[in-house]
Short mmCIF file of C-alpha atoms in Angstrom, two decimals:
data_model
loop_
_atom_site.label_atom_id
_atom_site.label_comp_id
_atom_site.label_asym_id
_atom_site.label_seq_id
_atom_site.Cartn_x
_atom_site.Cartn_y
_atom_site.Cartn_z
CA MET A 252 66.53 -26.96 -10.77
CA THR A 253 67.30 -23.48 -9.38
CA GLN A 254 70.23 -21.86 -11.15
CA PRO A 255 72.16 -18.84 -9.76
CA HIS A 256 71.90 -16.93 -13.05
CA SER A 257 68.17 -17.52 -13.60
CA TRP A 258 66.27 -14.37 -14.50
CA LEU A 259 62.87 -15.74 -13.46
CA GLU A 260 62.01 -18.65 -11.18
CA LEU A 261 58.86 -20.38 -10.00
CA LYS A 262 59.06 -22.07 -6.60
CA GLY A 263 56.37 -24.41 -5.33
CA ILE A 264 53.55 -22.88 -7.39
CA HIS A 265 50.05 -24.17 -6.58
CA LYS A 266 46.77 -23.19 -8.24
CA ARG A 267 43.30 -24.51 -7.59
CA PHE A 268 39.97 -24.00 -9.32
CA GLY A 269 37.38 -25.35 -6.91
CA ALA A 270 38.02 -29.05 -6.54
CA THR A 271 40.54 -29.06 -9.41
CA HIS A 272 44.18 -28.81 -8.32
CA ALA A 273 45.62 -27.47 -11.56
CA LEU A 274 49.20 -26.82 -10.41
CA LYS A 275 50.85 -28.85 -7.67
CA GLY A 276 54.10 -27.31 -6.49
CA VAL A 277 55.53 -26.56 -9.93
CA GLU A 278 59.11 -25.32 -10.12
CA LEU A 279 61.09 -24.04 -13.09
CA SER A 280 63.77 -21.49 -13.91
CA LEU A 281 64.24 -19.34 -17.00
CA VAL A 282 67.81 -18.46 -17.88
CA PRO A 283 68.94 -15.63 -20.22
CA GLY A 284 70.12 -16.96 -23.57
CA GLU A 285 68.49 -20.37 -23.05
CA VAL A 286 65.38 -22.09 -24.42
CA LEU A 287 63.38 -24.14 -21.93
CA ALA A 288 60.88 -26.65 -23.35
CA LEU A 289 57.66 -26.95 -21.35
CA ILE A 290 56.28 -30.38 -22.19
CA GLY A 291 53.09 -32.16 -21.17
CA GLU A 292 49.89 -33.71 -22.39
CA ASN A 293 46.80 -31.57 -22.80
CA GLY A 294 45.38 -30.90 -19.36
CA ALA A 295 48.80 -31.25 -17.67
CA GLY A 296 48.70 -27.64 -16.48
CA LYS A 297 50.76 -25.85 -19.13
CA SER A 298 48.10 -23.22 -19.93
CA THR A 299 47.50 -22.51 -16.23
CA LEU A 300 51.24 -22.13 -15.71
CA VAL A 301 51.52 -19.66 -18.61
CA LYS A 302 48.62 -17.63 -17.25
CA THR A 303 50.34 -17.54 -13.89
CA LEU A 304 53.56 -16.31 -15.46
CA THR A 305 51.74 -13.60 -17.41
CA GLY A 306 49.71 -12.26 -14.49
CA VAL A 307 46.31 -13.61 -15.54
CA TYR A 308 46.15 -15.94 -12.53
CA ALA A 309 47.62 -15.35 -9.08
CA PRO A 310 49.12 -18.48 -7.50
CA ASP A 311 47.44 -19.83 -4.37
CA ALA A 312 50.83 -20.75 -2.93
CA GLY A 313 54.49 -20.50 -3.93
CA GLN A 314 56.71 -17.70 -5.17
CA ILE A 315 57.58 -15.96 -8.43
CA LEU A 316 61.14 -14.62 -8.29
CA VAL A 317 62.44 -12.02 -10.75
CA GLN A 318 66.23 -11.77 -10.50
CA GLY A 319 65.93 -13.38 -7.09
CA VAL A 320 63.34 -10.92 -5.78
CA PRO A 321 59.86 -12.20 -4.82
CA THR A 322 57.37 -10.57 -7.17
CA VAL A 323 53.58 -10.41 -7.33
CA PHE A 324 51.80 -9.87 -10.65
CA ALA A 325 48.48 -8.31 -9.68
CA ARG A 326 47.47 -8.00 -13.33
CA ALA A 327 48.73 -8.90 -16.80
CA GLN A 328 50.22 -5.42 -17.29
CA ASP A 329 52.53 -6.02 -14.33
CA ALA A 330 54.03 -9.06 -16.02
CA GLN A 331 54.43 -7.16 -19.30
CA GLN A 332 56.15 -4.24 -17.59
CA THR A 333 58.45 -6.68 -15.83
CA GLY A 334 59.56 -7.95 -19.24
CA ILE A 335 57.43 -11.04 -19.89
CA ALA A 336 55.76 -11.41 -23.29
CA ALA A 337 53.70 -14.30 -24.64
CA VAL A 338 52.93 -15.51 -28.16
CA HIS A 339 49.85 -17.69 -27.91
CA GLN A 340 48.70 -20.53 -30.16
CA GLU A 341 45.32 -18.91 -30.75
CA THR A 342 45.70 -15.40 -32.16
CA VAL A 343 43.43 -12.78 -30.59
CA MET A 344 43.65 -9.57 -32.60
CA PHE A 345 41.65 -6.53 -33.65
CA GLU A 346 40.82 -7.39 -37.26
CA GLU A 347 39.71 -3.91 -38.31
CA LEU A 348 42.95 -2.33 -37.11
CA SER A 349 46.30 -2.30 -38.88
CA VAL A 350 49.21 -4.57 -38.08
CA ALA A 351 51.07 -1.63 -36.49
CA GLU A 352 48.12 -0.81 -34.26
CA ASN A 353 47.89 -4.43 -33.12
CA ILE A 354 51.62 -4.57 -32.37
CA TYR A 355 51.53 -1.41 -30.25
CA ILE A 356 48.00 -1.63 -28.86
CA GLY A 357 47.87 0.03 -25.45
CA ARG A 358 51.40 1.42 -25.75
CA GLN A 359 51.35 3.61 -28.84
CA PRO A 360 54.11 6.21 -29.19
CA VAL A 361 52.70 9.71 -28.67
CA LEU A 362 53.35 13.33 -29.54
CA GLY A 363 52.47 16.47 -27.60
CA HIS A 364 52.75 17.82 -24.08
CA ARG A 365 51.60 16.12 -20.90
CA TYR A 366 47.92 17.16 -21.20
CA ALA A 367 47.32 16.65 -24.93
CA HIS A 368 48.82 13.45 -26.28
CA MET A 369 48.39 12.37 -29.90
CA ILE A 370 49.52 9.07 -31.44
CA ASP A 371 52.75 9.38 -33.40
CA TRP A 372 51.51 7.42 -36.41
CA GLN A 373 54.70 7.81 -38.45
CA ARG A 374 56.94 6.50 -35.68
CA MET A 375 54.53 3.65 -34.90
CA LEU A 376 54.44 2.53 -38.54
CA GLN A 377 58.22 2.77 -38.86
CA ASP A 378 58.90 0.88 -35.63
CA ALA A 379 56.33 -1.79 -36.51
CA GLN A 380 57.82 -2.23 -39.99
CA THR A 381 61.28 -2.63 -38.50
CA VAL A 382 60.19 -5.47 -36.22
CA LEU A 383 58.12 -7.06 -39.01
CA ASP A 384 61.17 -7.06 -41.27
CA LYS A 385 63.16 -8.65 -38.47
CA VAL A 386 60.77 -11.63 -38.42
CA GLY A 387 60.63 -11.79 -42.22
CA ALA A 388 56.92 -11.07 -42.37
CA GLY A 389 56.85 -9.82 -45.95
CA PHE A 390 53.83 -7.52 -45.54
CA SER A 391 53.30 -3.89 -44.60
CA ALA A 392 52.70 -2.59 -41.11
CA SER A 393 49.74 -0.63 -42.51
CA THR A 394 47.93 -3.81 -43.64
CA LEU A 395 44.64 -4.48 -41.91
CA VAL A 396 44.80 -7.68 -39.85
CA LYS A 397 41.57 -8.98 -41.43
CA HIS A 398 43.48 -9.39 -44.71
CA LEU A 399 46.15 -11.64 -43.17
CA SER A 400 46.29 -15.41 -43.19
CA LEU A 401 46.53 -17.40 -39.96
CA ALA A 402 50.27 -17.87 -40.44
CA GLN A 403 50.78 -14.15 -40.99
CA ARG A 404 48.85 -13.37 -37.83
CA HIS A 405 51.21 -15.59 -35.87
CA LEU A 406 54.11 -13.56 -37.24
CA VAL A 407 52.39 -10.38 -35.98
CA GLU A 408 52.14 -11.95 -32.53
CA ILE A 409 55.83 -12.77 -32.62
CA ALA A 410 56.63 -9.25 -33.80
CA ARG A 411 54.56 -7.80 -30.95
CA ALA A 412 56.57 -9.80 -28.41
CA LEU A 413 59.87 -8.74 -29.95
CA SER A 414 58.80 -5.08 -29.99
CA GLN A 415 58.44 -5.12 -26.21
CA GLU A 416 62.15 -5.92 -25.78
CA ALA A 417 61.07 -8.64 -23.40
CA ARG A 418 63.48 -10.43 -21.05
CA VAL A 419 61.25 -13.55 -21.12
CA VAL A 420 59.34 -14.67 -24.22
CA ILE A 421 56.78 -17.45 -23.92
CA LEU A 422 56.11 -19.24 -27.21
CA ASP A 423 52.91 -21.33 -26.98
CA GLU A 424 52.70 -23.65 -30.02
CA PRO A 425 54.04 -20.80 -32.20
CA THR A 426 54.59 -22.87 -35.36
CA ALA A 427 51.20 -24.60 -35.48
CA ALA A 428 50.08 -22.64 -38.56
CA LEU A 429 53.45 -22.06 -40.27
CA SER A 430 54.83 -23.70 -43.41
CA GLN A 431 58.05 -25.68 -43.34
CA GLN A 432 60.05 -22.72 -44.62
CA GLU A 433 58.38 -20.38 -42.13
CA ILE A 434 59.20 -22.85 -39.35
CA ARG A 435 62.88 -22.85 -40.37
CA ASP A 436 62.83 -19.06 -40.38
CA PHE A 437 61.18 -19.13 -36.97
CA TYR A 438 63.97 -21.30 -35.59
CA GLU A 439 66.37 -18.54 -36.61
CA LEU A 440 64.20 -16.04 -34.72
CA VAL A 441 64.46 -18.18 -31.59
CA ARG A 442 68.23 -18.38 -31.98
CA HIS A 443 68.29 -14.60 -32.42
CA LEU A 444 66.42 -14.22 -29.13
CA LYS A 445 68.98 -16.46 -27.44
CA SER A 446 71.83 -14.35 -28.81
CA GLN A 447 70.16 -11.28 -27.24
CA ASP A 448 70.15 -13.01 -23.82
CA VAL A 449 66.39 -13.45 -23.84
CA ALA A 450 65.03 -16.35 -21.79
CA VAL A 451 62.59 -18.39 -23.93
CA LEU A 452 59.85 -20.74 -22.68
CA PHE A 453 58.94 -22.94 -25.63
CA ILE A 454 55.68 -24.93 -25.48
CA THR A 455 55.21 -27.47 -28.25
CA HIS A 456 53.99 -31.00 -28.94
CA LYS A 457 56.42 -31.40 -31.84
CA PHE A 458 59.47 -33.32 -30.76
CA ASP A 459 61.54 -32.24 -33.76
CA GLU A 460 61.13 -28.65 -32.54
CA ILE A 461 62.13 -29.60 -28.99
CA PHE A 462 65.37 -31.19 -30.17
CA SER A 463 66.08 -28.46 -32.76
CA VAL A 464 65.92 -25.33 -30.60
CA CYS A 465 65.60 -26.20 -26.89
CA ASP A 466 68.38 -26.51 -24.32
CA ARG A 467 66.54 -27.81 -21.25
CA TYR A 468 63.14 -29.35 -20.54
CA VAL A 469 60.50 -29.47 -17.83
CA VAL A 470 57.75 -32.09 -18.06
CA LEU A 471 54.37 -31.58 -16.38
CA ARG A 472 51.87 -34.36 -15.68
CA ASP A 473 48.59 -33.81 -13.87
CA GLY A 474 49.77 -30.38 -12.71
CA ALA A 475 53.05 -31.55 -11.19
CA THR A 476 56.66 -31.43 -12.35
CA VAL A 477 57.68 -35.02 -13.15
CA GLY A 478 60.95 -34.51 -15.00
CA THR A 479 63.66 -31.95 -15.77
CA GLY A 480 67.00 -32.05 -17.51
CA MET A 481 69.11 -31.18 -20.50
CA ILE A 482 67.79 -31.93 -23.99
CA LYS A 483 71.14 -33.40 -25.00
CA ASP A 484 70.79 -36.03 -22.30
CA THR A 485 67.35 -37.37 -23.25
CA ASP A 486 65.41 -38.77 -26.21
CA LYS A 487 61.88 -38.78 -27.57
CA ASP A 488 60.80 -42.04 -25.95
CA SER A 489 61.98 -40.90 -22.52
CA LEU A 490 60.03 -37.63 -22.81
CA ILE A 491 56.90 -39.48 -23.93
CA ARG A 492 57.11 -41.80 -20.92
CA LEU A 493 57.39 -38.78 -18.62
CA MET A 494 54.48 -37.00 -20.32
CA ALA A 495 52.08 -39.90 -20.42
CA GLY A 496 53.24 -41.94 -17.43
CA ARG A 497 53.15 -44.91 -19.76
CA GLU A 498 54.65 -46.33 -22.92
CA ILE A 499 52.99 -45.26 -26.18
CA HIS A 500 53.49 -47.64 -29.06
CA GLN A 501 52.36 -47.44 -32.68
CA ILE A 502 51.03 -43.88 -32.69
CA TYR A 503 49.67 -44.35 -36.21
CA PRO A 504 47.19 -47.23 -36.49
CA ALA A 505 47.19 -49.51 -39.49
CA ILE A 506 44.21 -48.48 -41.63
CA ALA A 507 43.56 -50.97 -44.40
CA ALA A 508 42.39 -49.79 -47.81
CA ASN A 509 38.90 -51.31 -47.89
CA THR A 510 37.22 -48.76 -50.10
CA GLY A 511 33.72 -48.92 -51.49
CA PRO A 512 31.78 -46.92 -54.07
CA VAL A 513 32.35 -43.23 -54.80
CA VAL A 514 30.41 -41.05 -52.38
CA LEU A 515 31.74 -37.61 -53.37
CA GLN A 516 32.74 -36.21 -56.74
CA VAL A 517 34.11 -32.70 -57.15
CA GLN A 518 34.47 -31.42 -60.71
CA HIS A 519 35.92 -28.13 -61.97
CA LEU A 520 35.70 -26.42 -58.58
CA ASN A 521 37.02 -22.90 -59.00
CA HIS A 522 37.34 -19.68 -57.02
CA PRO A 523 38.29 -16.29 -58.48
CA SER A 524 41.34 -15.88 -56.26
CA GLU A 525 41.92 -18.94 -54.06
CA PHE A 526 41.87 -22.13 -56.16
CA SER A 527 41.14 -23.45 -59.64
CA GLN A 528 40.37 -26.69 -61.47
CA ILE A 529 39.90 -28.87 -58.41
CA ASN A 530 38.82 -32.38 -59.46
CA PHE A 531 38.71 -35.39 -57.17
CA GLU A 532 36.66 -38.39 -56.04
CA LEU A 533 36.25 -39.77 -52.53
CA ARG A 534 35.20 -43.33 -51.82
CA ARG A 535 33.42 -44.96 -48.90
CA GLY A 536 35.96 -46.16 -46.34
CA GLU A 537 38.76 -44.04 -47.80
CA ILE A 538 40.98 -41.35 -46.30
CA LEU A 539 41.93 -38.73 -48.90
CA GLY A 540 44.73 -36.51 -47.67
CA PHE A 541 45.31 -32.92 -48.69
CA TYR A 542 48.85 -31.66 -48.13
CA GLY A 543 50.49 -28.38 -49.00
CA LEU A 544 52.21 -25.33 -47.62
CA VAL A 545 50.31 -22.55 -45.88
CA GLY A 546 48.30 -20.60 -48.47
CA ALA A 547 48.04 -23.52 -50.91
CA GLY A 548 44.22 -23.38 -50.86
CA ARG A 549 43.44 -26.56 -48.91
CA SER A 550 41.16 -25.07 -46.27
CA GLU A 551 39.49 -22.78 -48.78
CA ILE A 552 38.39 -25.80 -50.82
CA MET A 553 36.88 -27.42 -47.73
CA LEU A 554 34.99 -24.24 -46.87
CA ALA A 555 33.53 -24.26 -50.40
CA LEU A 556 32.35 -27.86 -49.96
CA MET A 557 30.57 -26.83 -46.75
CA GLY A 558 28.80 -23.84 -48.33
CA LEU A 559 31.06 -21.33 -46.57
CA ASN A 560 32.77 -19.95 -49.68
CA ASN A 561 30.01 -18.78 -51.95
CA ALA A 562 32.31 -17.25 -54.56
CA ALA A 563 33.29 -20.80 -55.57
CA SER A 564 31.70 -22.56 -58.51
CA GLY A 565 31.75 -26.10 -59.82
CA ILE A 566 29.96 -29.43 -59.70
CA ILE A 567 29.52 -31.45 -56.50
CA LYS A 568 27.98 -34.92 -56.64
CA ILE A 569 27.09 -37.04 -53.64
CA ASN A 570 26.34 -40.69 -54.28
CA GLY A 571 26.18 -39.87 -58.00
CA GLN A 572 23.60 -37.10 -57.64
CA GLN A 573 24.52 -33.48 -58.31
CA VAL A 574 23.74 -31.31 -55.28
CA THR A 575 23.64 -27.61 -54.54
CA ILE A 576 25.39 -26.46 -51.40
CA ARG A 577 24.92 -22.80 -50.58
CA LYS A 578 25.13 -22.94 -46.78
CA PRO A 579 26.39 -25.35 -44.10
CA ALA A 580 22.89 -26.69 -43.46
CA ASP A 581 22.80 -27.91 -47.08
CA ALA A 582 26.14 -29.72 -46.63
CA ILE A 583 25.10 -31.30 -43.32
CA GLY A 584 21.79 -32.35 -44.86
CA HIS A 585 23.74 -34.21 -47.56
CA GLY A 586 25.82 -36.07 -44.97
CA LEU A 587 28.91 -33.85 -44.73
CA ALA A 588 30.57 -32.82 -41.46
CA TYR A 589 33.43 -30.37 -41.01
CA VAL A 590 36.00 -29.98 -38.23
CA PRO A 591 37.66 -26.60 -38.89
CA GLU A 592 41.24 -25.60 -38.28
CA GLU A 593 40.39 -22.71 -35.96
CA ARG A 594 38.51 -24.52 -33.24
CA GLN A 595 37.91 -21.50 -30.99
CA LEU A 596 36.52 -19.25 -33.71
CA GLN A 597 34.66 -21.79 -35.82
CA GLY A 598 34.51 -25.15 -34.08
CA GLY A 599 32.99 -24.58 -30.65
CA ILE A 600 31.10 -22.12 -28.48
CA LEU A 601 33.51 -21.36 -25.67
CA ASP A 602 30.93 -20.10 -23.17
CA PHE A 603 28.70 -23.17 -23.64
CA ALA A 604 29.10 -26.28 -21.51
CA VAL A 605 30.99 -29.28 -22.85
CA MET A 606 27.69 -31.19 -22.99
CA HIS A 607 25.97 -28.58 -25.13
CA ASN A 608 28.94 -28.36 -27.51
CA LEU A 609 28.92 -32.14 -27.93
CA SER A 610 25.19 -32.26 -28.67
CA ILE A 611 24.75 -29.11 -30.75
CA ALA A 612 25.24 -30.80 -34.14
CA ASP A 613 22.45 -33.26 -33.34
CA LEU A 614 19.80 -30.77 -32.28
CA SER A 615 18.13 -30.63 -35.70
CA GLY A 616 18.66 -34.30 -36.42
CA ALA A 617 21.12 -36.10 -38.66
CA LEU A 618 20.50 -35.72 -42.38
CA GLY A 619 17.19 -33.97 -41.80
CA GLN A 620 15.74 -36.72 -39.60
CA ARG A 621 14.36 -36.24 -36.08
CA ALA A 622 17.11 -35.53 -33.60
CA SER A 623 18.18 -38.64 -31.67
CA LEU A 624 18.37 -36.55 -28.51
CA SER A 625 14.70 -35.61 -28.55
CA ILE A 626 11.59 -36.87 -26.84
CA GLY A 627 8.84 -35.71 -29.12
CA PRO A 628 9.54 -32.01 -29.83
CA TRP A 629 11.65 -31.61 -26.68
CA LEU A 630 15.34 -32.04 -26.02
CA SER A 631 15.98 -34.93 -23.63
CA ALA A 632 18.43 -33.86 -20.92
CA ARG A 633 19.04 -37.51 -20.09
CA LYS A 634 19.90 -38.44 -23.70
CA GLU A 635 22.10 -35.36 -24.03
CA ASN A 636 23.92 -36.23 -20.83
CA ASP A 637 24.35 -39.89 -21.86
CA LEU A 638 25.76 -38.88 -25.27
CA SER A 639 28.19 -36.49 -23.60
CA ASP A 640 29.36 -39.09 -21.08
CA THR A 641 29.94 -41.60 -23.90
CA LEU A 642 31.96 -39.16 -26.02
CA ILE A 643 33.97 -37.85 -23.08
CA GLU A 644 35.01 -41.42 -22.23
CA GLN A 645 35.65 -42.41 -25.86
CA LEU A 646 37.78 -39.34 -26.62
CA GLN A 647 39.40 -39.20 -23.16
CA ILE A 648 38.33 -35.58 -22.72
CA LYS A 649 39.70 -34.12 -19.49
CA THR A 650 36.91 -32.06 -17.93
CA ALA A 651 35.57 -31.70 -14.39
CA ASN A 652 32.08 -32.60 -15.63
CA VAL A 653 29.73 -32.21 -18.60
CA HIS A 654 28.66 -28.76 -17.39
CA THR A 655 32.16 -27.27 -17.55
CA ALA A 656 32.47 -24.38 -20.02
CA LEU A 657 34.38 -25.39 -23.16
CA GLY A 658 36.60 -22.29 -22.95
CA THR A 659 38.09 -23.46 -19.63
CA LEU A 660 39.45 -26.69 -21.16
CA SER A 661 42.94 -27.01 -22.55
CA GLY A 662 43.40 -26.54 -26.29
CA GLY A 663 43.70 -30.25 -26.98
CA ASN A 664 40.56 -31.11 -25.04
CA GLN A 665 38.67 -28.35 -26.83
CA GLN A 666 39.71 -29.99 -30.12
CA LYS A 667 38.42 -33.35 -28.97
CA VAL A 668 35.02 -31.79 -28.18
CA VAL A 669 34.92 -30.14 -31.61
CA ILE A 670 35.56 -33.50 -33.28
CA GLY A 671 33.21 -35.37 -30.98
CA LYS A 672 30.17 -33.19 -31.66
CA TRP A 673 29.80 -34.72 -35.14
CA LEU A 674 29.82 -38.34 -34.06
CA GLY A 675 26.23 -38.36 -32.88
CA ILE A 676 24.79 -37.42 -36.28
CA GLN A 677 26.54 -40.24 -38.14
CA PRO A 678 27.71 -38.34 -41.23
CA ASN A 679 28.73 -40.11 -44.44
CA ILE A 680 31.65 -37.78 -45.17
CA ILE A 681 33.77 -35.97 -42.59
CA ILE A 682 36.32 -33.27 -43.35
CA LEU A 683 39.10 -32.97 -40.76
CA ASP A 684 41.12 -29.75 -41.18
CA GLU A 685 44.29 -29.97 -39.06
CA PRO A 686 42.56 -32.29 -36.54
CA THR A 687 45.62 -32.71 -34.31
CA LYS A 688 46.80 -29.09 -34.28
CA GLY A 689 47.98 -28.32 -30.77
CA ILE A 690 47.36 -31.85 -29.49
CA ASP A 691 49.89 -33.92 -27.54
CA VAL A 692 51.12 -37.32 -28.63
CA GLY A 693 48.70 -39.27 -26.41
CA ALA A 694 45.72 -37.26 -27.62
CA LYS A 695 46.89 -37.64 -31.22
CA GLN A 696 46.89 -41.40 -30.79
CA ALA A 697 43.28 -41.24 -29.57
CA VAL A 698 42.26 -39.09 -32.54
CA TYR A 699 43.99 -41.45 -34.98
CA ARG A 700 42.16 -44.42 -33.45
CA LEU A 701 38.93 -42.47 -33.86
CA ILE A 702 39.70 -41.86 -37.54
CA ALA A 703 40.46 -45.57 -37.98
CA ASP A 704 37.09 -46.41 -36.39
CA MET A 705 35.32 -43.97 -38.72
CA VAL A 706 36.85 -45.65 -41.76
CA ALA A 707 36.06 -49.13 -40.44
CA GLN A 708 32.42 -48.08 -40.13
CA GLY A 709 32.38 -46.96 -43.75
CA LEU A 710 32.80 -43.20 -43.41
CA ALA A 711 34.70 -41.32 -46.08
CA VAL A 712 37.34 -38.98 -44.63
CA ILE A 713 39.10 -35.93 -46.06
CA LEU A 714 42.20 -35.22 -43.98
CA VAL A 715 43.80 -31.79 -44.37
CA SER A 716 47.13 -31.61 -42.57
CA SER A 717 50.41 -29.74 -42.70
CA GLU A 718 52.12 -32.61 -40.85
CA LEU A 719 53.57 -34.79 -43.57
CA PRO A 720 54.05 -37.96 -41.40
CA GLU A 721 50.36 -37.73 -40.42
CA VAL A 722 49.20 -37.56 -44.03
CA MET A 723 51.56 -40.28 -45.23
CA HIS A 724 50.67 -42.74 -42.47
CA LEU A 725 46.90 -42.22 -42.50
CA ALA A 726 45.79 -41.25 -46.01
CA HIS A 727 45.20 -43.86 -48.71
CA ARG A 728 45.78 -41.19 -51.35
CA ILE A 729 47.47 -37.80 -51.01
CA VAL A 730 46.52 -34.68 -52.99
CA VAL A 731 49.41 -32.19 -52.99
CA MET A 732 48.28 -28.57 -53.35
CA ARG A 733 50.38 -25.66 -54.53
CA ARG A 734 49.14 -22.12 -55.06
CA GLY A 735 45.51 -23.09 -55.36
CA ARG A 736 45.98 -25.98 -57.77
CA MET A 737 46.34 -29.75 -57.47
CA ALA A 738 50.03 -30.27 -58.17
CA ALA A 739 50.11 -34.07 -57.82
CA VAL A 740 48.27 -37.10 -56.41
CA PHE A 741 50.12 -39.99 -54.75
CA ASP A 742 48.93 -43.39 -53.61
CA ARG A 743 50.10 -44.12 -50.08
CA ASP A 744 52.26 -47.05 -51.14
CA GLN A 745 53.98 -44.92 -53.78
CA ALA A 746 54.38 -41.71 -51.80
CA ASP A 747 57.90 -40.59 -51.00
CA ALA A 748 58.32 -37.85 -48.40
CA GLN A 749 61.00 -35.96 -50.31
CA GLU A 750 58.99 -36.04 -53.53
CA VAL A 751 55.82 -34.86 -51.79
CA VAL A 752 57.65 -31.91 -50.24
CA ALA A 753 59.35 -31.12 -53.55
CA VAL A 754 55.98 -30.92 -55.30
CA ALA A 755 54.42 -28.83 -52.53
CA SER A 756 57.31 -26.35 -52.56
CA GLY A 757 57.47 -26.08 -56.37
CA LEU A 758 60.81 -27.84 -56.82
CA ARG A 759 58.98 -30.38 -58.98
CA THR A 760 55.87 -29.74 -61.07
CA ALA A 761 53.30 -32.07 -62.59
CA ASP A 762 53.50 -32.60 -66.34
CA LYS A 763 49.74 -32.57 -66.90
CA GLU A 764 46.45 -31.66 -65.27
CA VAL A 765 45.97 -33.65 -62.10
CA HIS A 766 42.84 -35.54 -61.04
CA ALA A 767 42.27 -37.51 -57.86
#
């Protein structure tokens, strides 16, 4: 797929990690003014390829050509200086520093002579504000990053890439935390990059994004290139077949409404600044969906239920009994489990082995009982290993073995581990906050089947998702949040996509106080 006007090319790239052959002769070209979609299931080699492009990994074989010239990136700074910038799915920032400092970290403009440099704070703030305005950020360059939402931090990452005047911009799941309006604005940013003759590598699992902004595609499977071509000449089903090496039918399983008694009641849950008058019930065997735009208060409510938002007040009843939840151990003791949106910061311990991440929730025992993994007072290595093997097979987690560090897995496989760690303790209520964020279509199907199994076994599920099709296909009832309040509640059979979006965006408001 070499093209004479390519700015950057990969030819026959191989990369191994011990016995794992992560990249097997990968080839691609990046052309100025064109968006190339990099598509593949989790574990296909996309992350390794990006790290090779950005100088984190050196290829074991093959060539990187920049404007036709063989180039070696000995370190990440070499790739940056060449004109390659990356916007990653997981934001890694200095929270105590300002937005401007994060945008220009390591390359701050300076004043003074050659022996006494000082940071030019005024210029840095002005330049940062200019690029922030270009991406429509809506906040000041002097704002501390710790005060920004996840979506706002993604905009800072995008601004940082744009500020480098990069010739190649790698966008790795850049819209995962953005609202629908922010996604539309982001599409315009991508088109702006194209108009400036920037070559864009776009990594996403969302097919609507692929067909909205991409010109060409490359599909990886098991570390090898298995398909290339023009977006206009393909369709979703063809790309899925290339990704998975198989047909994938009925992504969303049929989950019958076979609900039992109320297991969770939330009454008058309030927070001084994040949400107010939250009232809902959750039944055994039910999936209750929470949908809304970024900043609507969905995740903040879930944190309060898990004892992670102590400024909240209200009444929580489990199985009809009022309970006090001041810390996560209280919530877990009452049968609640929580899969957070930010898996790397809150969901798993990246330096721990997959096995230890899968077993960690069960170390103190489910619901205050003796841990199922113990022999007397001791942890049983055999039981821990057996549990890990079972979950790895059930969730189709791609890992070399149970001793592999979680942080070395792909994002989707990390998410599977974060979900899987709760299965051993058999909770009564499980909260899933964006459970398929950054997961490919095959992995999503596995997660959906897992949710269906949970419901069939009588678990009560709260599903928080910004993907409307996901909520509408899986949830029996849908709570629509807007600006910290419950704007409407829909039964699945009565939910209309346009009406749900209209309520979430404020185009339609509820006539009275809403209860679920």
